[in-house]
PDB file of C-alpha atoms in Angstrom:
ATOM      1  CA  MET F   1     -15.850 -29.606  12.754  1.00 47.00           C
ATOM      2  CA  ASP F   2     -14.011 -26.409  13.653  1.00 68.00           C
ATOM      3  CA  ASP F   3     -12.364 -25.213  10.448  1.00 90.00           C
ATOM      4  CA  VAL F   4     -10.926 -21.947  11.825  1.00 92.00           C
ATOM      5  CA  ASP F   5      -7.413 -23.464  12.045  1.00 91.00           C
ATOM      6  CA  GLU F   6      -7.622 -24.875   8.521  1.00 91.00           C
ATOM      7  CA  VAL F   7      -8.811 -21.557   7.099  1.00 90.00           C
ATOM      8  CA  THR F   8      -6.183 -19.649   9.093  1.00 92.00           C
ATOM      9  CA  ARG F   9      -3.430 -21.908   7.697  1.00 92.00           C
ATOM     10  CA  ALA F  10      -4.744 -21.384   4.151  1.00 92.00           C
ATOM     11  CA  VAL F  11      -4.831 -17.609   4.624  1.00 93.00           C
ATOM     12  CA  LEU F  12      -1.307 -17.627   6.113  1.00 94.00           C
ATOM     13  CA  THR F  13      -0.088 -19.548   3.075  1.00 95.00           C
ATOM     14  CA  ALA F  14      -1.816 -17.079   0.753  1.00 94.00           C
ATOM     15  CA  SER F  15      -0.321 -14.182   2.716  1.00 94.00           C
ATOM     16  CA  ARG F  16       3.172 -15.594   2.095  1.00 95.00           C
ATOM     17  CA  LEU F  17       2.426 -15.677  -1.631  1.00 95.00           C
ATOM     18  CA  LEU F  18       1.060 -12.124  -1.543  1.00 93.00           C
ATOM     19  CA  ALA F  19       4.040 -10.886   0.472  1.00 91.00           C
ATOM     20  CA  ALA F  20       6.418 -12.471  -2.051  1.00 92.00           C
ATOM     21  CA  ILE F  21       4.559 -10.829  -4.938  1.00 93.00           C
ATOM     22  CA  SER F  22       4.661  -7.496  -3.095  1.00 89.00           C
ATOM     23  CA  ALA F  23       8.383  -7.822  -2.469  1.00 88.00           C
ATOM     24  CA  ARG F  24       9.083  -8.772  -6.100  1.00 90.00           C
ATOM     25  CA  SER F  25       7.015  -5.829  -7.343  1.00 91.00           C
ATOM     26  CA  LEU F  26       9.323  -3.482  -5.431  1.00 89.00           C
ATOM     27  CA  THR F  27      12.162  -4.402  -7.782  1.00 86.00           C
ATOM     28  CA  ALA F  28      10.620  -1.744 -10.025  1.00 77.00           C
ATOM     29  CA  VAL F  29      12.154   0.849  -7.702  1.00 82.00           C
ATOM     30  CA  GLY F  30      15.372  -1.029  -7.053  1.00 76.00           C
ATOM     31  CA  GLU F  31      17.111  -0.749  -3.719  1.00 77.00           C
ATOM     32  CA  ARG F  32      15.728   2.740  -3.040  1.00 79.00           C
ATOM     33  CA  VAL F  33      12.467   1.783  -1.304  1.00 87.00           C
ATOM     34  CA  THR F  34      11.552  -0.667   1.441  1.00 86.00           C
ATOM     35  CA  LEU F  35       8.028  -2.045   1.852  1.00 85.00           C
ATOM     36  CA  PRO F  36       7.255   0.379   4.750  1.00 89.00           C
ATOM     37  CA  GLN F  37       8.544   3.279   2.648  1.00 91.00           C
ATOM     38  CA  PHE F  38       6.375   2.114  -0.241  1.00 92.00           C
ATOM     39  CA  ARG F  39       3.382   2.163   2.102  1.00 91.00           C
ATOM     40  CA  MET F  40       4.202   5.810   2.762  1.00 94.00           C
ATOM     41  CA  LEU F  41       4.415   6.535  -0.960  1.00 95.00           C
ATOM     42  CA  VAL F  42       1.004   4.929  -1.460  1.00 93.00           C
ATOM     43  CA  VAL F  43      -0.553   7.005   1.328  1.00 93.00           C
ATOM     44  CA  LEU F  44       0.912  10.174  -0.203  1.00 95.00           C
ATOM     45  CA  SER F  45      -0.354   9.055  -3.601  1.00 94.00           C
ATOM     46  CA  VAL F  46      -3.878   8.616  -2.265  1.00 91.00           C
ATOM     47  CA  ARG F  47      -4.022  11.627   0.083  1.00 91.00           C
ATOM     48  CA  GLY F  48      -1.915  14.130  -1.819  1.00 92.00           C
ATOM     49  CA  ALA F  49       0.057  16.745   0.115  1.00 93.00           C
ATOM     50  CA  THR F  50      -0.101  15.726   3.780  1.00 93.00           C
ATOM     51  CA  LYS F  51       1.194  16.940   7.144  1.00 92.00           C
ATOM     52  CA  LEU F  52       3.715  14.669   8.863  1.00 92.00           C
ATOM     53  CA  VAL F  53       1.498  13.964  11.880  1.00 91.00           C
ATOM     54  CA  VAL F  54      -1.386  12.906   9.612  1.00 92.00           C
ATOM     55  CA  LEU F  55       0.954  10.697   7.586  1.00 93.00           C
ATOM     56  CA  ALA F  56       2.334   9.075  10.750  1.00 93.00           C
ATOM     57  CA  ASP F  57      -1.218   8.455  11.976  1.00 92.00           C
ATOM     58  CA  GLN F  58      -2.236   6.888   8.658  1.00 91.00           C
ATOM     59  CA  LEU F  59       0.776   4.551   8.823  1.00 92.00           C
ATOM     60  CA  GLN F  60       0.319   3.945  12.557  1.00 91.00           C
ATOM     61  CA  VAL F  61       3.932   4.905  13.333  1.00 93.00           C
ATOM     62  CA  ALA F  62       5.511   7.520  15.572  1.00 95.00           C
ATOM     63  CA  PRO F  63       6.072  10.933  13.941  1.00 93.00           C
ATOM     64  CA  SER F  64       9.836  10.518  14.427  1.00 94.00           C
ATOM     65  CA  THR F  65       9.721   7.246  12.482  1.00 94.00           C
ATOM     66  CA  ALA F  66       7.666   8.883   9.750  1.00 94.00           C
ATOM     67  CA  MET F  67      10.163  11.762   9.589  1.00 94.00           C
ATOM     68  CA  ARG F  68      13.087   9.371   9.075  1.00 95.00           C
ATOM     69  CA  MET F  69      11.148   7.597   6.322  1.00 94.00           C
ATOM     70  CA  VAL F  70      10.293  10.926   4.673  1.00 95.00           C
ATOM     71  CA  ASP F  71      13.935  12.027   4.802  1.00 95.00           C
ATOM     72  CA  ARG F  72      14.970   8.832   2.986  1.00 94.00           C
ATOM     73  CA  LEU F  73      12.247   9.270   0.352  1.00 95.00           C
ATOM     74  CA  ILE F  74      13.286  12.887  -0.186  1.00 96.00           C
ATOM     75  CA  ALA F  75      16.929  11.815  -0.565  1.00 94.00           C
ATOM     76  CA  ALA F  76      15.789   9.248  -3.152  1.00 93.00           C
ATOM     77  CA  GLY F  77      13.914  11.948  -5.088  1.00 94.00           C
ATOM     78  CA  LEU F  78      10.512  10.323  -4.496  1.00 95.00           C
ATOM     79  CA  ALA F  79       8.974  12.905  -2.134  1.00 96.00           C
ATOM     80  CA  ASP F  80       9.474  16.516  -1.155  1.00 96.00           C
ATOM     81  CA  ARG F  81       8.384  19.149   1.345  1.00 93.00           C
ATOM     82  CA  GLN F  82       6.423  22.265   0.565  1.00 91.00           C
ATOM     83  CA  THR F  83       5.020  25.115   2.628  1.00 88.00           C
ATOM     84  CA  ASN F  84       1.284  24.834   3.205  1.00 84.00           C
ATOM     85  CA  PRO F  85      -0.240  27.710   1.176  1.00 85.00           C
ATOM     86  CA  ASP F  86      -3.086  27.962   3.729  1.00 85.00           C
ATOM     87  CA  ASN F  87      -0.799  28.088   6.775  1.00 85.00           C
ATOM     88  CA  ARG F  88       2.791  29.100   6.092  1.00 86.00           C
ATOM     89  CA  ARG F  89       3.909  27.691   9.456  1.00 86.00           C
ATOM     90  CA  GLU F  90       3.057  24.160   8.287  1.00 85.00           C
ATOM     91  CA  THR F  91       5.011  21.904   5.984  1.00 88.00           C
ATOM     92  CA  LEU F  92       3.301  19.431   3.701  1.00 93.00           C
ATOM     93  CA  LEU F  93       4.823  16.282   2.284  1.00 95.00           C
ATOM     94  CA  ARG F  94       4.034  15.155  -1.235  1.00 95.00           C
ATOM     95  CA  LEU F  95       5.165  12.828  -3.980  1.00 96.00           C
ATOM     96  CA  THR F  96       7.445  14.055  -6.707  1.00 97.00           C
ATOM     97  CA  ASP F  97       6.679  13.047 -10.290  1.00 96.00           C
ATOM     98  CA  GLU F  98       9.277  10.311  -9.870  1.00 95.00           C
ATOM     99  CA  GLY F  99       7.528   9.122  -6.689  1.00 95.00           C
ATOM    100  CA  ARG F 100       4.182   9.002  -8.478  1.00 95.00           C
ATOM    101  CA  ARG F 101       5.725   6.992 -11.329  1.00 94.00           C
ATOM    102  CA  ALA F 102       7.266   4.592  -8.790  1.00 93.00           C
ATOM    103  CA  VAL F 103       3.880   3.931  -7.156  1.00 94.00           C
ATOM    104  CA  GLU F 104       2.258   3.391 -10.555  1.00 94.00           C
ATOM    105  CA  GLU F 105       5.005   1.058 -11.753  1.00 93.00           C
ATOM    106  CA  VAL F 106       5.107  -1.057  -8.587  1.00 93.00           C
ATOM    107  CA  THR F 107       1.313  -1.301  -8.543  1.00 92.00           C
ATOM    108  CA  ALA F 108       1.234  -2.296 -12.231  1.00 93.00           C
ATOM    109  CA  ARG F 109       3.872  -5.000 -11.665  1.00 93.00           C
ATOM    110  CA  ARG F 110       1.947  -6.335  -8.681  1.00 93.00           C
ATOM    111  CA  ARG F 111      -1.324  -6.376 -10.629  1.00 94.00           C
ATOM    112  CA  THR F 112       0.335  -8.192 -13.557  1.00 95.00           C
ATOM    113  CA  GLU F 113       1.858 -10.876 -11.332  1.00 95.00           C
ATOM    114  CA  LEU F 114      -1.421 -11.389  -9.461  1.00 95.00           C
ATOM    115  CA  ALA F 115      -3.274 -11.671 -12.789  1.00 96.00           C
ATOM    116  CA  THR F 116      -0.816 -14.373 -13.874  1.00 96.00           C
ATOM    117  CA  VAL F 117      -1.657 -16.415 -10.771  1.00 96.00           C
ATOM    118  CA  VAL F 118      -5.412 -15.844 -11.161  1.00 96.00           C
ATOM    119  CA  GLU F 119      -5.299 -16.904 -14.834  1.00 97.00           C
ATOM    120  CA  ARG F 120      -4.210 -20.375 -13.669  1.00 97.00           C
ATOM    121  CA  LEU F 121      -7.568 -20.840 -11.918  1.00 96.00           C
ATOM    122  CA  ALA F 122     -10.663 -22.227 -13.598  1.00 97.00           C
ATOM    123  CA  PRO F 123     -13.522 -19.724 -14.005  1.00 96.00           C
ATOM    124  CA  THR F 124     -15.518 -21.370 -11.201  1.00 97.00           C
ATOM    125  CA  GLN F 125     -12.481 -21.195  -8.902  1.00 96.00           C
ATOM    126  CA  ARG F 126     -12.080 -17.515  -9.737  1.00 96.00           C
ATOM    127  CA  ALA F 127     -15.708 -16.831  -8.849  1.00 96.00           C
ATOM    128  CA  ALA F 128     -15.357 -18.723  -5.570  1.00 95.00           C
ATOM    129  CA  LEU F 129     -12.147 -16.837  -4.765  1.00 95.00           C
ATOM    130  CA  VAL F 130     -13.785 -13.462  -5.424  1.00 94.00           C
ATOM    131  CA  GLU F 131     -16.694 -14.389  -3.172  1.00 94.00           C
ATOM    132  CA  ALA F 132     -14.448 -15.678  -0.374  1.00 93.00           C
ATOM    133  CA  LEU F 133     -12.036 -12.744  -0.523  1.00 92.00           C
ATOM    134  CA  THR F 134     -14.859 -10.196  -0.652  1.00 91.00           C
ATOM    135  CA  VAL F 135     -16.289 -11.598   2.590  1.00 92.00           C
ATOM    136  CA  PHE F 136     -12.802 -11.909   4.132  1.00 92.00           C
ATOM    137  CA  ASN F 137     -11.870  -8.318   3.214  1.00 89.00           C
ATOM    138  CA  ALA F 138     -15.143  -6.980   4.583  1.00 90.00           C
ATOM    139  CA  ALA F 139     -14.577  -8.865   7.856  1.00 90.00           C
ATOM    140  CA  GLY F 140     -11.149  -7.210   8.087  1.00 88.00           C
ATOM    141  CA  GLY F 141     -12.474  -3.745   7.236  1.00 86.00           C
ATOM    142  CA  GLU F 142     -10.641  -3.490   3.924  1.00 81.00           C
ATOM    143  CA  SER F 143     -12.027  -1.531   0.976  1.00 77.00           C
ATOM    144  CA  VAL F 144     -12.089  -2.916  -2.537  1.00 76.00           C
ATOM    145  CA  ALA F 145      -9.004  -2.227  -4.665  1.00 72.00           C
ATOM    146  CA  PRO F 146      -9.642  -0.018  -7.706  1.00 67.00           C
ATOM    147  CA  ALA F 147     -10.219  -1.508 -11.145  1.00 68.00           C
ATOM    148  CA  THR F 148      -7.468  -0.985 -13.718  1.00 60.00           C
ATOM    149  CA  ASP F 149      -9.570   1.675 -15.439  1.00 57.00           C
ATOM    150  CA  ASP F 150     -10.635   3.384 -12.198  1.00 55.00           C
ATOM    151  CA  ALA F 151      -9.203   6.907 -12.244  1.00 48.00           C
ATOM    152  CA  GLU F 152     -10.168   7.610  -8.630  1.00 49.00           C
ATOM    153  CA  PRO F 153      -7.430   6.576  -6.154  1.00 46.00           C
ATOM    154  CA  ARG F 154      -8.463   4.653  -3.056  1.00 48.00           C
ATOM    155  CA  PRO F 155      -6.590   3.823   0.138  1.00 48.00           C
ATOM    156  CA  LEU F 156      -4.637   0.592   0.089  1.00 48.00           C
ATOM    157  CA  GLY F 157      -5.217  -0.935   3.469  1.00 47.00           C
ATOM    158  CA  TRP F 158      -3.490  -0.585   6.765  1.00 44.00           C
ATOM    159  CA  VAL F 159      -6.726   0.038   8.554  1.00 44.00           C
ATOM    160  CA  ASP F 160      -6.732  -0.536  12.295  1.00 43.00           C
ATOM    161  CA  THR F 161      -8.802  -3.696  12.750  1.00 40.00           C
ATOM    162  CA  GLY F 162      -8.056  -3.860  16.461  1.00 44.00           C
ATOM    163  CA  VAL F 163      -6.259  -7.175  15.893  1.00 41.00           C
ATOM    164  CA  GLY F 164      -2.737  -7.481  17.243  1.00 42.00           C
ATOM    165  CA  GLY F 165      -2.720  -4.283  19.295  1.00 40.00           C
ATOM    166  CA  GLY F 166      -1.539  -1.834  16.603  1.00 40.00           C
ATOM    167  CA  SER F 167       1.985  -0.489  16.106  1.00 36.00           C
TER     168      SER F 167
END
């Protein structure tokens, strides 16, 4: 029996649930931030002050697209530009305190809603889910999300798996 289609359908269904949770978690920042803009905030949160071309590369978008996104985040008070102290000809982009709070709040809301779903599973189902998702994430090249008490930030996805041809 070839179960690839059955597993793919199950993962697609789960991805709809995860996308809905992600979208709902963005209500923490109101109408100011789209999901792609939130991705940018997360990258800035993880990397710190970053050049535009590096940010565009991390998001796999054109620099002009990244610049438009940055301009919107700056207008919303979530990011700003600063001169690179090591090379005054370069500009770095970074989160403002408000931007950092937005990332933390959205991430906390997402974690809480996911925990609510996971709590509905029996302990054996939870263990099986952890095992299955660990293997699935590794196959997709995704690193493990940080624990709630993990002070060290880690990237949140968007790795180029070579699937779908990129952006």
